[in-house]
Coordinates of C-alpha atoms in Angstrom, one line a residue:
X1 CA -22.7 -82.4 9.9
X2 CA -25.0 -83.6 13.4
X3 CA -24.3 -79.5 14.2
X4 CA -25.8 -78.5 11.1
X5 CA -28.8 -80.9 10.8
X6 CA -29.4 -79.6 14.6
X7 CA -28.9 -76.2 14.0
X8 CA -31.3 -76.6 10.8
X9 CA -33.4 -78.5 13.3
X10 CA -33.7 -75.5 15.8
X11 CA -34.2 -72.8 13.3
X12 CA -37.1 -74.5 11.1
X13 CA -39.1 -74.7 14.4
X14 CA -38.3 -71.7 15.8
X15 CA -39.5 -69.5 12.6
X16 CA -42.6 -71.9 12.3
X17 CA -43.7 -71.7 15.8
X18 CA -43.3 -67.7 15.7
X19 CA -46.0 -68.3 12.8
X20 CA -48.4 -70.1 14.2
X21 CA -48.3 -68.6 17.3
X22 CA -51.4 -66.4 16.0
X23 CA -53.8 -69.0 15.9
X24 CA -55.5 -70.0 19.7
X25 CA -57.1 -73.0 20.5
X26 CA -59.1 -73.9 23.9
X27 CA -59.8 -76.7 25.7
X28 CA -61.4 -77.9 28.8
X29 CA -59.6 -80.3 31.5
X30 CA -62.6 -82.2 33.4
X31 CA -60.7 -83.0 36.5
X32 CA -60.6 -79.3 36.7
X33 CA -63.7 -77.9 38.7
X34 CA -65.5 -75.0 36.5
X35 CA -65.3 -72.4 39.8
X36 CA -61.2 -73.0 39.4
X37 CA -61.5 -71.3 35.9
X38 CA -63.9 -69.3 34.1
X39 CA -66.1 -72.0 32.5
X40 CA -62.9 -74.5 33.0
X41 CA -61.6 -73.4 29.8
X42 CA -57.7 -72.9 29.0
X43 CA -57.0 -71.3 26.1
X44 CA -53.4 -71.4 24.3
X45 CA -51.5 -70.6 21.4
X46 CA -50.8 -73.6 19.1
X47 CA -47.0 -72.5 19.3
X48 CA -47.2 -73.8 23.3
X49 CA -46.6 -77.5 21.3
X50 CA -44.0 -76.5 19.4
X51 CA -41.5 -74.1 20.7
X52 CA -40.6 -76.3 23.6
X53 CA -38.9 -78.4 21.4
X54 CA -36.5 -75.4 21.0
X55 CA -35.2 -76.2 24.1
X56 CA -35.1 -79.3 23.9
X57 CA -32.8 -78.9 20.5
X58 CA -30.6 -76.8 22.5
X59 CA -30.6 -78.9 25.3
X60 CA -28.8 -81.6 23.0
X61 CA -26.5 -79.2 21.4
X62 CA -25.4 -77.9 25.0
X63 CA -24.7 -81.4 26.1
X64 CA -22.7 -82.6 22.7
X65 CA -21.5 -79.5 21.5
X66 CA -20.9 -76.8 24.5
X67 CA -21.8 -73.5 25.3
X68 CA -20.5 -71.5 22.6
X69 CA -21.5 -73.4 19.8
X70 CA -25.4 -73.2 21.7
X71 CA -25.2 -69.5 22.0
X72 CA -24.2 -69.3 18.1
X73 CA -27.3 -71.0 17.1
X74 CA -29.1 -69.3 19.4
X75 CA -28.3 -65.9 17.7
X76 CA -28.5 -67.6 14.4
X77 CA -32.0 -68.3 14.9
X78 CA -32.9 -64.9 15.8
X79 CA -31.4 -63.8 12.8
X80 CA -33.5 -66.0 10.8
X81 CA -36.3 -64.3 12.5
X82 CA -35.7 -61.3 11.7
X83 CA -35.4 -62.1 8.5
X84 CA -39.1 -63.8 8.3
X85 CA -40.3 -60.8 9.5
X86 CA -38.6 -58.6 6.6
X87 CA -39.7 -61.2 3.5
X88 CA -43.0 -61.1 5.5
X89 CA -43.4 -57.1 5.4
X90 CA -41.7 -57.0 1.6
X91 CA -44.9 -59.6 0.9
X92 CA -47.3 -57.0 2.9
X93 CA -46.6 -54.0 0.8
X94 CA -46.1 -55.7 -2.7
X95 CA -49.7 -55.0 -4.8
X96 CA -51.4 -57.6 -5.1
X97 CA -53.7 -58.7 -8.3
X98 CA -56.4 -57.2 -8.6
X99 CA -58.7 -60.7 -8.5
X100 CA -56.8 -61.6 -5.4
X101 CA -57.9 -58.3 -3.6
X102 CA -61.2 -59.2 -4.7
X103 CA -61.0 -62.4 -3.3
X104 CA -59.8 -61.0 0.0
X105 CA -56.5 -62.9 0.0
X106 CA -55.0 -59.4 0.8
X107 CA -57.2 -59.2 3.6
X108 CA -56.4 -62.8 4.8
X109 CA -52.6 -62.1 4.4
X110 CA -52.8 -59.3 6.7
X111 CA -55.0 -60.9 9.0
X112 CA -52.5 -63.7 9.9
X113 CA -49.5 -62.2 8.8
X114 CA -49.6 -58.9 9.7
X115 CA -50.1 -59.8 13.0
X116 CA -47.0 -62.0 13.3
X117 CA -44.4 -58.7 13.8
X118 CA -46.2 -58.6 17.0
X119 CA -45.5 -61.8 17.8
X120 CA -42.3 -62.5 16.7
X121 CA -41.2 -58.9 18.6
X122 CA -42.7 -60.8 21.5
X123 CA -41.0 -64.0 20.9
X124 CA -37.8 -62.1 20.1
X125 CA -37.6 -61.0 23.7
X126 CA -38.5 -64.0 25.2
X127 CA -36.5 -66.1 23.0
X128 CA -33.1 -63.9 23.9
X129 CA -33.7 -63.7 27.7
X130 CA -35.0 -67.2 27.6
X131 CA -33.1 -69.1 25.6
X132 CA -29.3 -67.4 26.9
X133 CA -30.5 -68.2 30.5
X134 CA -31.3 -72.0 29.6
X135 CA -27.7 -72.2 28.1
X136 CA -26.6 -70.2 31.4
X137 CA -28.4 -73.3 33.2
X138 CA -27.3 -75.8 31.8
X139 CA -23.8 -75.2 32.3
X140 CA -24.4 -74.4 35.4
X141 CA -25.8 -77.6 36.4
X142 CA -23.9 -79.1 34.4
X143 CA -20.7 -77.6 36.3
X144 CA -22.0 -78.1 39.9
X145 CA -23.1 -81.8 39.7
X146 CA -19.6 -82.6 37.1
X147 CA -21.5 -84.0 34.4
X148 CA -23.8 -86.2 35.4
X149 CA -27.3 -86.6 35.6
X150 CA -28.2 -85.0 32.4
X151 CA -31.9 -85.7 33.2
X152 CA -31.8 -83.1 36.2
X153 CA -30.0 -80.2 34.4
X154 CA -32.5 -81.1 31.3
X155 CA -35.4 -80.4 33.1
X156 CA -33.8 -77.8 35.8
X157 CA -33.1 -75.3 32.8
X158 CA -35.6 -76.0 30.9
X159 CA -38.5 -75.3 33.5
X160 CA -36.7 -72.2 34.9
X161 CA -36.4 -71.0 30.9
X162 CA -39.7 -72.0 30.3
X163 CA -41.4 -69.8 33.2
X164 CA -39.5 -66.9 32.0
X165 CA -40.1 -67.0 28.1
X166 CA -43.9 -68.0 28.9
X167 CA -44.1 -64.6 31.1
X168 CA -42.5 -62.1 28.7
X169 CA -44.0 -63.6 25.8
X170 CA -47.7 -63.8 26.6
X171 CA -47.7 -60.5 28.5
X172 CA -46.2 -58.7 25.3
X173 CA -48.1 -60.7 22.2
X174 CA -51.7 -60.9 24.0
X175 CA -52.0 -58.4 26.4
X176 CA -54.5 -55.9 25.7
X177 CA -55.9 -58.3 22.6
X178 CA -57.2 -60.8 25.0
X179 CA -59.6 -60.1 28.7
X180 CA -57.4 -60.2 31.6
X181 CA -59.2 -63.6 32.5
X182 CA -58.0 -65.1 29.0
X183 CA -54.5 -63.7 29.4
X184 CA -54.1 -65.6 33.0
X185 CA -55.0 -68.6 31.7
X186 CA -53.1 -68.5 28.9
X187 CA -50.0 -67.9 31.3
X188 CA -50.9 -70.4 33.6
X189 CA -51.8 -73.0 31.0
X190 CA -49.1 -72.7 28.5
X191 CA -46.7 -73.0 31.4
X192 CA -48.0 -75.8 32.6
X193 CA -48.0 -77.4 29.3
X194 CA -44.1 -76.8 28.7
X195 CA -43.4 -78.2 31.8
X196 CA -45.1 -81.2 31.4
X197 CA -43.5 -81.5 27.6
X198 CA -40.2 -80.4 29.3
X199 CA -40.3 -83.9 31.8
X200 CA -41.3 -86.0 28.7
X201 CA -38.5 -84.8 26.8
X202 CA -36.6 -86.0 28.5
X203 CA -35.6 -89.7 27.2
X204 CA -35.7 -87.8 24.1
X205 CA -32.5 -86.0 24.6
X206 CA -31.1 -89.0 26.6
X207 CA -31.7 -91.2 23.6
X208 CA -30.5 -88.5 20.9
X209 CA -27.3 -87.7 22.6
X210 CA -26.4 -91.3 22.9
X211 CA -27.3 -91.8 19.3
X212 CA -25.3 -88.9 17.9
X213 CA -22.2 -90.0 20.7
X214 CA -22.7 -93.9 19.0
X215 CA -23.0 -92.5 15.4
X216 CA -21.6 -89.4 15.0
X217 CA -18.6 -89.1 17.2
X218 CA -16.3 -88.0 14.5
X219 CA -18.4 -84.8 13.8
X220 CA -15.9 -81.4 14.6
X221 CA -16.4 -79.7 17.7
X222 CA -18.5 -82.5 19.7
X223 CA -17.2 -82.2 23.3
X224 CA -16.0 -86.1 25.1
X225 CA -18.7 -87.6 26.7
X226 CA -19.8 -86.7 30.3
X227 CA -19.9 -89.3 32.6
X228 CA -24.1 -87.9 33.5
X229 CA -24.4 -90.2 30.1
X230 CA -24.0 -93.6 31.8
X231 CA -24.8 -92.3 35.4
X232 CA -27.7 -91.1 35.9

């Protein structure tokens, strides 16, 4: 039942961040001096706040659950994915009223929509190099230090994942769509951002893997506690 809700969880943000990954925002960090970055502006998808919390789900499911069971709903989500993007492109071709047209709700379908296959082919890659090599991690922290300190494999995978699904993923939605300027920034910034996310995430998946240990240890397949849980 914890599996499920987490694997439901997982899914739901994955498919919603490969969404609104279309829409960029921009902001401007004042200790930053202007000659640093073109006008001190940083400009990001609105996904950069939301997919981390991917790994973050996974994170928790590695700990409680193991490796296979994370690699399942890994793959599980990429199905889901795929499947977005079919009811997506079924919703594309589909005629639409005639007032609708008019109204240019085809035009506005397209315009978000149509670009997500873009997006979710680049978030496809990304999401299978990145997301396999932060279960990969894990373990293997979790392996070499004999399950403790949850809080260093946590952030260890996380950041290493991070930097490689931020790469592949901005270079193959954005590149050639945004200036070359943009498009470093964009790296820079959204990486930055996921790290900082990944170090605050962390009491997060302290405190729900000692909730679902206290409350849920009865669910099938949970793994016995590590003893990284009480030793930090």
């Amino acid at each position: 039942m914890v599996l499920t809700a987490l694997a439901m969880a997982f899914i739901t943000t994955l498919v919603v961040a490969n969404i609104i990954a279309i829409k960029l925002f921009s902001f401007s960090v004042p200790i930053i001096p202007d000659d640093w970055l073109i006008d001190n502006v940083w400009v990001l998808p609105v996904s950069a706040f939301t997919y981390p919390l991917t790994f973050l789900i996974t994170d928790t499911i590695a700990e409680l659950y193991g490796r296979r069971a994370t690699t399942r709903i890994v793959w599980m989500g990429f199905g889901c994915s795929i499947l977005m993007l079919i009811m997506i492109y079924i919703g594309k071709i589909l005629p639409g009223a005639d007032f609708w047209v008019a109204d240019g709700g085809q035009d506005s379908y397209d315009f978000i929509l149509g670009s997500v296959p873009r997006i979710v082919a680049a978030s496809m890659v990304a999401y299978l190099v990145s997301q396999n090599f932060d279960v990969f991690a894990f373990h293997f922290w979790k392996e070499r230090t004999d399950g403790r300190h949850l809080w260093f494999r946590n952030n260890a995978s996380t950041m290493m994942s991070q930097g490689i699904d931020t790469a592949l993923f901005i270079t193959i939605a954005f590149a050639g769509t945004v200036p070359g300027s943009v498009l470093a920034t964009m790296l820079v910034g959204q990486y930055l951002v996921k790290v900082c996310l990944a170090a605050l995430d962390t009491p997060v998946v302290y405190a729900l893997v000692g909730l679902i240990r206290r409350y849920g240890d009865g669910d099938p397949g949970m793994e016995p506690a590590a003893p990284g849980l009480t030793h930090a």
